[in-house]
Amino acid sequence: MCRFHCFVNFTGHFEVMIVYREYRKLKLKCPVVTIGIFDGVHTGHRMLLENLVSYSRSVCGESVVITFDPHPREVLSGRAGSVNLLTSVDEKIKLIEQTSVDYLVIIQFTRALSQKGAHEFIKDVLIDKIGMKHFVLGYDHHLGRKKEGDFDTIKNYSEGFGVKVIKTDEVYSEGHPVSSTAIREAILRGRIDFANRLLGYNYPLTGKIVEGYRIGRTIGFPTANIQPCDTHKLIPGDGVYAVEVQIDDELLPGMLSIGVNPTVNHETSFRKIEVHIFDFNREIYGSKITVFFRFRMRDERRFDNVDQLAFQMKLDQEQALKLLS
């Protein structure tokens, strides 16, 4: 099965990326391939993908990105929901298509696939099924059962099939190596502005608005409770954030709280995600919205009464508007 994704890339040109979930049906002339999880599709990933596209055009080939779903760690752990991800599959597709890649191949990851060694995977999947002619890889890429194939191993195996292998360099931002692991840690610690710089965009969370206790509206700050659409999505650490909220085609300023809301909630084990959209009074229960995290403003706190909470929320709103302006 394949899907066509049409978009305008960063240069303003109209492009089409084809998404395949059945890699055995690819019929390409000169596939230039890269492979990885690409969680977050961060600045390091995009440098790799830009190199892939540039090189594929230089050899009159087709740029092919291979990724996996579900995440290999979830399959190998045997526990559903055991992996928290920076990007859902749909988010990953949208981010990759912005790089002008020709084909995205999403391979279903299974335990049987995890048992293939590097040489077997290269031959059975990349050579025999996809017809790879060139291989573009990150500096630290591993492939095969228990990550047995490092770059040199992959290079030797691939060149044995007549495939040219290109190695890309590590990417740094502000002196820090860019990686999905570093970004996850930053998001969990509330270092959202740092994580956004490594990502190259503002971290999003898409969810459905669900019924809450409606306490916020009684103190002048109505909030919308967000239920994430993807249960694997990484939720930032507890605290209060300045955010932008996308509803339909509108992008609106707001502030968002993650935590147990200890001032009014006695169920202290239940984390909630609540957003207050500034100067907004439409009914949006049941709607889908996306929030973009911009800045973390403070820790979650317990106040003695709701009047103190309302006063602090007024200060939070003033700070958020300054940060977002």
XYZ file of N, CA, C and O in Angstrom, residues 1-133:
532
model
N 0.848 -1.194 0.000
C 0.000 0.000 0.000
C 0.878 1.236 0.000
O 1.882 1.297 0.700
N 0.512 2.241 -0.808
C 1.286 3.478 -0.813
C 0.354 4.673 -0.753
O -0.817 4.591 -1.112
N 0.896 5.788 -0.259
C 0.144 7.042 -0.182
C 0.995 8.135 -0.775
O 2.210 8.160 -0.597
N 0.347 9.061 -1.480
C 1.037 10.210 -2.050
C 0.871 11.395 -1.117
O -0.233 11.708 -0.692
N 1.973 12.048 -0.785
C 1.940 13.246 0.037
C 2.437 14.409 -0.802
O 3.581 14.413 -1.260
N 1.569 15.383 -1.036
C 1.930 16.558 -1.813
C 2.190 17.720 -0.856
O 1.452 17.913 0.106
N 3.228 18.507 -1.115
C 3.580 19.596 -0.225
C 4.461 20.591 -0.949
O 4.981 20.332 -2.022
N 4.595 21.758 -0.320
C 5.524 22.777 -0.814
C 6.725 22.778 0.107
O 6.591 22.942 1.323
N 7.927 22.549 -0.431
C 9.114 22.462 0.414
C 9.616 23.838 0.793
O 9.035 24.856 0.440
N 10.747 23.874 1.518
C 11.250 25.136 2.062
C 11.679 26.107 0.968
O 11.795 27.294 1.200
N 11.946 25.613 -0.244
C 12.353 26.495 -1.341
C 11.160 27.024 -2.123
O 11.321 27.796 -3.057
N 9.954 26.578 -1.752
C 8.758 27.041 -2.442
C 8.354 26.174 -3.612
O 7.398 26.476 -4.313
N 9.074 25.070 -3.854
C 8.751 24.194 -4.982
C 7.736 23.134 -4.559
O 7.769 22.633 -3.438
N 6.863 22.788 -5.495
C 5.852 21.762 -5.243
C 6.490 20.383 -5.371
O 7.186 20.092 -6.339
N 6.317 19.544 -4.360
C 6.941 18.233 -4.337
C 5.894 17.170 -4.012
O 4.843 17.454 -3.468
N 6.227 15.912 -4.349
C 5.385 14.778 -3.999
C 6.263 13.712 -3.361
O 7.276 13.311 -3.924
N 5.912 13.282 -2.154
C 6.592 12.159 -1.512
C 5.623 10.991 -1.462
O 4.458 11.155 -1.111
N 6.106 9.825 -1.839
C 5.269 8.626 -1.830
C 5.622 7.798 -0.593
O 6.793 7.530 -0.334
N 4.600 7.422 0.172
C 4.785 6.635 1.380
C 4.357 5.195 1.115
O 3.225 4.944 0.700
N 5.271 4.252 1.342
C 4.998 2.826 1.164
C 5.002 2.125 2.516
O 5.879 2.356 3.343
N 4.046 1.245 2.720
C 4.070 0.348 3.871
C 4.311 -1.090 3.429
O 4.335 -1.995 4.254
N 4.483 -1.291 2.150
C 4.791 -2.618 1.622
C 6.032 -2.483 0.738
O 5.935 -2.183 -0.444
N 7.189 -2.690 1.356
C 8.448 -2.404 0.656
C 8.728 -3.398 -0.470
O 9.522 -3.114 -1.361
N 8.092 -4.540 -0.473
C 8.350 -5.535 -1.513
C 7.822 -5.114 -2.877
O 8.151 -5.727 -3.887
N 7.012 -4.042 -2.910
C 6.420 -3.611 -4.174
C 7.142 -2.427 -4.808
O 6.715 -1.890 -5.815
N 8.261 -2.017 -4.208
C 9.016 -0.917 -4.781
C 9.685 -1.358 -6.086
O 10.278 -2.430 -6.153
N 9.570 -0.514 -7.107
C 10.259 -0.773 -8.367
C 10.953 0.508 -8.788
O 10.387 1.336 -9.502
N 12.190 0.676 -8.314
C 12.939 1.899 -8.557
C 14.177 1.598 -9.391
O 14.683 0.478 -9.407
N 14.678 2.619 -10.074
C 15.839 2.434 -10.951
C 17.155 2.530 -10.201
O 18.060 1.726 -10.404
N 17.261 3.534 -9.324
C 18.542 3.768 -8.650
C 18.282 4.280 -7.231
O 18.516 5.460 -6.934
N 17.823 3.401 -6.328
C 17.494 3.843 -4.973
C 18.741 4.258 -4.174
O 19.701 3.498 -4.071
N 18.683 5.465 -3.641
C 19.696 5.949 -2.707
C 19.030 5.928 -1.342
O 18.087 6.686 -1.090
N 19.509 5.069 -0.451
C 18.764 4.695 0.754
C 19.437 5.216 2.018
O 20.666 5.235 2.123
N 18.610 5.635 2.979
C 19.047 5.777 4.359
C 18.023 5.088 5.237
O 16.876 4.869 4.811
N 18.431 4.743 6.452
C 17.555 3.971 7.321
C 17.727 4.406 8.764
O 18.829 4.779 9.185
N 16.640 4.404 9.520
C 16.725 4.787 10.924
C 15.353 4.940 11.532
O 14.326 4.865 10.846
N 15.310 5.189 12.839
C 14.050 5.440 13.529
C 13.575 6.859 13.266
O 12.383 7.128 13.112
N 14.509 7.815 13.247
C 14.217 9.235 12.979
C 13.169 9.804 13.940
O 12.310 10.591 13.542
N 13.242 9.411 15.200
C 12.294 9.955 16.163
C 12.596 11.432 16.392
O 13.697 11.804 16.788
N 11.608 12.273 16.142
C 11.773 13.712 16.277
C 12.134 14.409 14.984
O 11.894 15.603 14.829
N 12.741 13.663 14.036
C 13.237 14.274 12.791
C 13.890 15.620 13.135
O 13.497 16.673 12.653
N 14.896 15.568 13.995
C 15.549 16.765 14.517
C 16.579 17.316 13.528
O 16.684 16.820 12.388
N 17.312 18.338 13.950
C 18.243 19.018 13.037
C 19.325 18.070 12.535
O 19.790 18.207 11.392
N 19.740 17.117 13.349
C 20.713 16.137 12.884
C 20.137 15.230 11.820
O 20.779 14.941 10.799
N 18.917 14.748 12.044
C 18.244 13.922 11.038
C 18.078 14.696 9.723
O 18.299 14.150 8.634
N 17.668 15.953 9.835
C 17.396 16.716 8.616
C 18.671 16.978 7.823
O 18.634 17.022 6.589
N 19.802 17.136 8.515
C 21.061 17.269 7.792
C 21.351 15.994 6.998
O 21.755 16.038 5.835
N 21.114 14.835 7.617
C 21.285 13.558 6.936
C 20.356 13.445 5.729
O 20.771 13.046 4.627
N 19.092 13.831 5.910
C 18.123 13.721 4.822
C 18.423 14.698 3.692
O 18.222 14.383 2.507
N 18.903 15.877 4.041
C 19.302 16.834 3.000
C 20.483 16.304 2.200
O 20.540 16.467 0.966
N 21.426 15.647 2.890
C 22.548 15.020 2.183
C 22.059 13.895 1.280
O 22.560 13.716 0.161
N 21.093 13.124 1.772
C 20.509 12.037 0.975
C 19.896 12.571 -0.307
O 20.149 12.047 -1.408
N 19.075 13.612 -0.183
C 18.400 14.187 -1.354
C 19.413 14.764 -2.336
O 19.340 14.538 -3.549
N 20.384 15.505 -1.812
C 21.396 16.124 -2.666
C 22.205 15.067 -3.413
O 22.431 15.183 -4.629
N 22.628 14.032 -2.686
C 23.432 12.990 -3.325
C 22.607 12.214 -4.346
O 23.098 11.889 -5.441
N 21.348 11.912 -4.023
C 20.515 11.150 -4.960
C 20.324 11.906 -6.266
O 20.315 11.304 -7.349
N 20.193 13.214 -6.173
C 20.046 14.006 -7.399
C 21.337 14.041 -8.203
O 21.312 14.084 -9.435
N 22.480 14.002 -7.510
C 23.762 14.044 -8.218
C 24.014 12.773 -9.021
O 24.788 12.781 -9.985
N 23.385 11.647 -8.605
C 23.568 10.384 -9.324
C 22.301 10.004 -10.101
O 22.162 8.865 -10.548
N 21.369 10.965 -10.238
C 20.093 10.731 -10.935
C 19.336 9.547 -10.330
O 18.752 8.719 -11.048
N 19.361 9.465 -8.990
C 18.670 8.380 -8.310
C 17.446 8.860 -7.567
O 17.073 10.043 -7.618
N 16.792 7.930 -6.860
C 15.624 8.246 -6.052
C 16.021 8.183 -4.573
O 16.633 7.208 -4.130
N 15.676 9.225 -3.816
C 15.976 9.244 -2.383
C 14.917 8.432 -1.635
O 13.719 8.664 -1.794
N 15.387 7.471 -0.828
C 14.491 6.551 -0.122
C 14.848 6.543 1.363
O 15.984 6.230 1.731
N 13.881 6.876 2.204
C 14.054 6.807 3.650
C 13.296 5.587 4.158
O 12.117 5.410 3.863
N 13.993 4.750 4.934
C 13.371 3.570 5.531
C 13.289 3.775 7.040
O 14.279 4.135 7.686
N 12.105 3.567 7.595
C 11.940 3.631 9.044
C 11.045 2.477 9.486
O 10.606 1.666 8.652
N 10.792 2.380 10.786
C 10.067 1.233 11.329
C 8.897 1.678 12.196
O 8.942 2.720 12.841
N 7.864 0.852 12.206
C 6.711 1.048 13.077
C 6.147 -0.339 13.406
O 5.922 -1.131 12.491
N 5.947 -0.669 14.685
C 6.212 0.157 15.862
C 7.702 0.292 16.148
O 8.527 -0.314 15.468
N 8.018 1.075 17.176
C 9.409 1.274 17.562
C 10.013 -0.074 17.973
O 9.403 -0.840 18.721
N 11.218 -0.400 17.491
C 11.830 -1.696 17.837
C 11.901 -1.972 19.334
O 11.708 -3.121 19.759
N 12.162 -0.950 20.161
C 12.282 -1.188 21.598
C 10.966 -1.687 22.193
O 10.968 -2.481 23.136
N 9.844 -1.210 21.650
C 8.553 -1.662 22.168
C 8.323 -3.127 21.832
O 7.842 -3.910 22.659
N 8.674 -3.522 20.613
C 8.501 -4.921 20.202
C 9.398 -5.834 21.024
O 8.975 -6.885 21.509
N 10.644 -5.423 21.212
C 11.599 -6.266 21.922
C 11.292 -6.345 23.411
O 11.581 -7.352 24.064
N 10.700 -5.282 23.984
C 10.355 -5.306 25.403
C 9.118 -6.148 25.668
O 8.929 -6.661 26.779
N 8.251 -6.269 24.652
C 7.021 -7.032 24.816
C 5.955 -6.309 25.604
O 4.945 -6.892 25.973
N 6.171 -4.996 25.852
C 5.207 -4.221 26.643
C 4.660 -3.075 25.807
O 5.412 -2.173 25.415
N 3.360 -3.112 25.522
C 2.732 -2.039 24.767
C 2.822 -0.737 25.546
O 2.608 -0.710 26.759
N 3.147 0.354 24.855
C 3.230 1.656 25.498
C 4.483 1.860 26.314
O 4.550 2.786 27.124
N 5.486 0.995 26.135
C 6.702 1.079 26.947
C 7.683 2.125 26.441
O 8.669 2.426 27.118
N 7.436 2.690 25.253
C 8.356 3.656 24.659
C 7.639 4.986 24.464
O 6.543 5.030 23.890
N 8.227 6.062 24.958
C 7.690 7.397 24.737
C 8.448 8.054 23.597
O 9.687 8.123 23.613
N 7.721 8.558 22.607
C 8.323 9.051 21.379
C 8.128 10.556 21.208
O 7.155 11.131 21.676
N 9.069 11.165 20.509
C 8.977 12.590 20.191
C 7.962 12.840 19.088
O 7.348 13.916 19.039
N 7.810 11.880 18.187
C 6.904 12.076 17.051
C 6.023 10.851 16.839
O 6.497 9.718 16.916
N 4.764 11.100 16.562
C 3.873 10.034 16.102
C 4.245 9.708 14.660
O 5.020 10.424 14.017
N 3.691 8.643 14.126
C 3.973 8.279 12.733
C 3.537 9.395 11.791
O 4.273 9.775 10.863
N 2.348 9.969 12.027
C 1.866 11.043 11.153
C 2.765 12.275 11.232
O 3.039 12.920 10.212
N 3.220 12.604 12.446
C 4.127 13.749 12.590
C 5.443 13.485 11.872
O 6.009 14.377 11.217
N 5.935 12.265 11.978
C 7.192 11.904 11.319
C 7.066 12.041 9.799
O 7.964 12.558 9.122
N 5.949 11.577 9.266
C 5.724 11.683 7.818
C 5.743 13.143 7.381
O 6.402 13.508 6.395
N 5.036 14.002 8.098
C 4.965 15.416 7.723
C 6.334 16.083 7.785
O 6.676 16.913 6.933
N 7.143 15.728 8.790
C 8.462 16.337 8.927
C 9.420 15.842 7.847
O 10.202 16.619 7.291
N 9.360 14.557 7.533
C 10.259 14.019 6.506
C 9.901 14.551 5.130
O 10.777 14.859 4.317
N 8.619 14.715 4.859
C 8.231 15.188 3.531
C 8.699 16.616 3.273
O 8.868 17.018 2.122
N 8.962 17.381 4.326
C 9.451 18.746 4.159
C 10.877 18.802 3.628
O 11.339 19.861 3.215
N 11.591 17.670 3.639
C 12.986 17.652 3.189
C 13.123 17.291 1.713
O 14.242 17.147 1.224
N 12.012 17.125 1.014
C 11.997 16.813 -0.425
C 12.423 15.384 -0.739
O 12.834 15.084 -1.864
N 12.315 14.477 0.230
C 12.582 13.062 -0.010
C 11.558 12.509 -0.994
O 10.383 12.896 -0.974
N 11.992 11.580 -1.851
C 11.090 11.009 -2.859
C 10.193 9.918 -2.291
O 8.991 9.884 -2.568
N 10.772 9.007 -1.493
C 10.018 7.857 -0.995
C 10.287 7.655 0.493
O 11.434 7.729 0.948
N 9.215 7.380 1.237
C 9.330 6.978 2.638
C 8.752 5.571 2.746
O 7.601 5.332 2.375
N 9.575 4.635 3.235
C 9.156 3.244 3.382
C 9.046 2.933 4.868
O 10.034 3.023 5.606
N 7.843 2.596 5.326
C 7.605 2.264 6.730
C 7.459 0.754 6.841
O 6.480 0.176 6.366
N 8.463 0.123 7.450
C 8.475 -1.331 7.579
C 7.925 -1.730 8.951
O 8.335 -1.178 9.972
N 7.005 -2.676 8.946
C 6.482 -3.178 10.219
C 7.582 -3.956 10.929
O 8.122 -4.928 10.388
N 7.906 -3.501 12.141
C 8.963 -4.164 12.894
C 8.375 -5.314 13.693
O 7.404 -5.143 14.432
N 8.955 -6.488 13.552
C 8.483 -7.694 14.234
C 9.664 -8.381 14.914
O 10.827 -8.082 14.648
N 9.347 -9.338 15.757
C 10.413 -10.115 16.392
C 11.207 -10.905 15.354
O 12.428 -11.076 15.482
N 10.516 -11.396 14.327
C 11.221 -12.134 13.272
C 12.229 -11.234 12.566
O 13.361 -11.645 12.291
N 11.816 -10.003 12.294
C 12.729 -9.062 11.637
C 13.914 -8.741 12.543
O 15.049 -8.579 12.075
N 13.660 -8.675 13.858
C 14.735 -8.334 14.792
C 15.825 -9.400 14.844
O 16.936 -9.133 15.310
N 15.512 -10.616 14.373
C 16.491 -11.703 14.406
C 17.407 -11.726 13.195
O 18.354 -12.516 13.145
N 17.146 -10.886 12.223
C 18.005 -10.830 11.038
C 19.324 -10.159 11.386
O 19.352 -9.088 11.994
N 20.428 -10.772 10.999
C 21.726 -10.138 11.155
C 21.892 -9.032 10.133
O 21.096 -8.885 9.196
N 22.946 -8.253 10.291
C 23.177 -7.119 9.389
C 23.316 -7.575 7.939
O 22.707 -6.999 7.028
N 24.097 -8.612 7.702
C 24.319 -9.089 6.335
C 23.019 -9.599 5.729
O 22.684 -9.301 4.564
N 22.243 -10.344 6.516
C 20.971 -10.889 6.034
C 19.985 -9.767 5.723
O 19.290 -9.814 4.698
N 19.905 -8.757 6.597
C 18.970 -7.650 6.361
C 19.358 -6.874 5.104
O 18.497 -6.524 4.279
N 20.643 -6.596 4.949
C 21.098 -5.852 3.765
C 20.751 -6.626 2.496
O 20.222 -6.052 1.533
N 21.017 -7.922 2.497
C 20.738 -8.716 1.289
C 19.246 -8.902 1.054
O 18.738 -8.603 -0.036
N 18.509 -9.373 2.074
C 17.106 -9.745 1.879
C 16.202 -8.543 1.659
O 15.262 -8.603 0.848
N 16.444 -7.464 2.394
C 15.543 -6.312 2.337
C 16.089 -5.217 1.427
O 15.424 -4.803 0.475
N 17.295 -4.738 1.721
C 17.801 -3.565 1.009
C 18.221 -3.876 -0.417
O 17.998 -3.058 -1.322
N 18.826 -5.038 -0.657
C 19.296 -5.379 -2.003
C 18.209 -6.087 -2.806
O 17.782 -5.612 -3.872
N 17.722 -7.237 -2.294
C 16.789 -8.054 -3.080
C 15.424 -7.410 -3.251
O 14.799 -7.531 -4.321
N 14.912 -6.721 -2.217
C 13.558 -6.163 -2.293
C 13.549 -4.701 -2.755
O 12.729 -4.323 -3.596
N 14.437 -3.893 -2.222
C 14.399 -2.461 -2.543
C 15.355 -2.119 -3.684
O 15.165 -1.127 -4.376
N 16.366 -2.950 -3.903
C 17.278 -2.704 -5.023
C 18.266 -1.587 -4.765
O 18.660 -0.867 -5.701
N 18.677 -1.409 -3.522
C 19.562 -0.304 -3.142
C 20.836 -0.277 -3.981
O 21.493 -1.279 -4.175
N 21.186 0.946 -4.444
C 22.417 1.157 -5.206
C 23.415 2.018 -4.440
O 24.621 1.930 -4.668
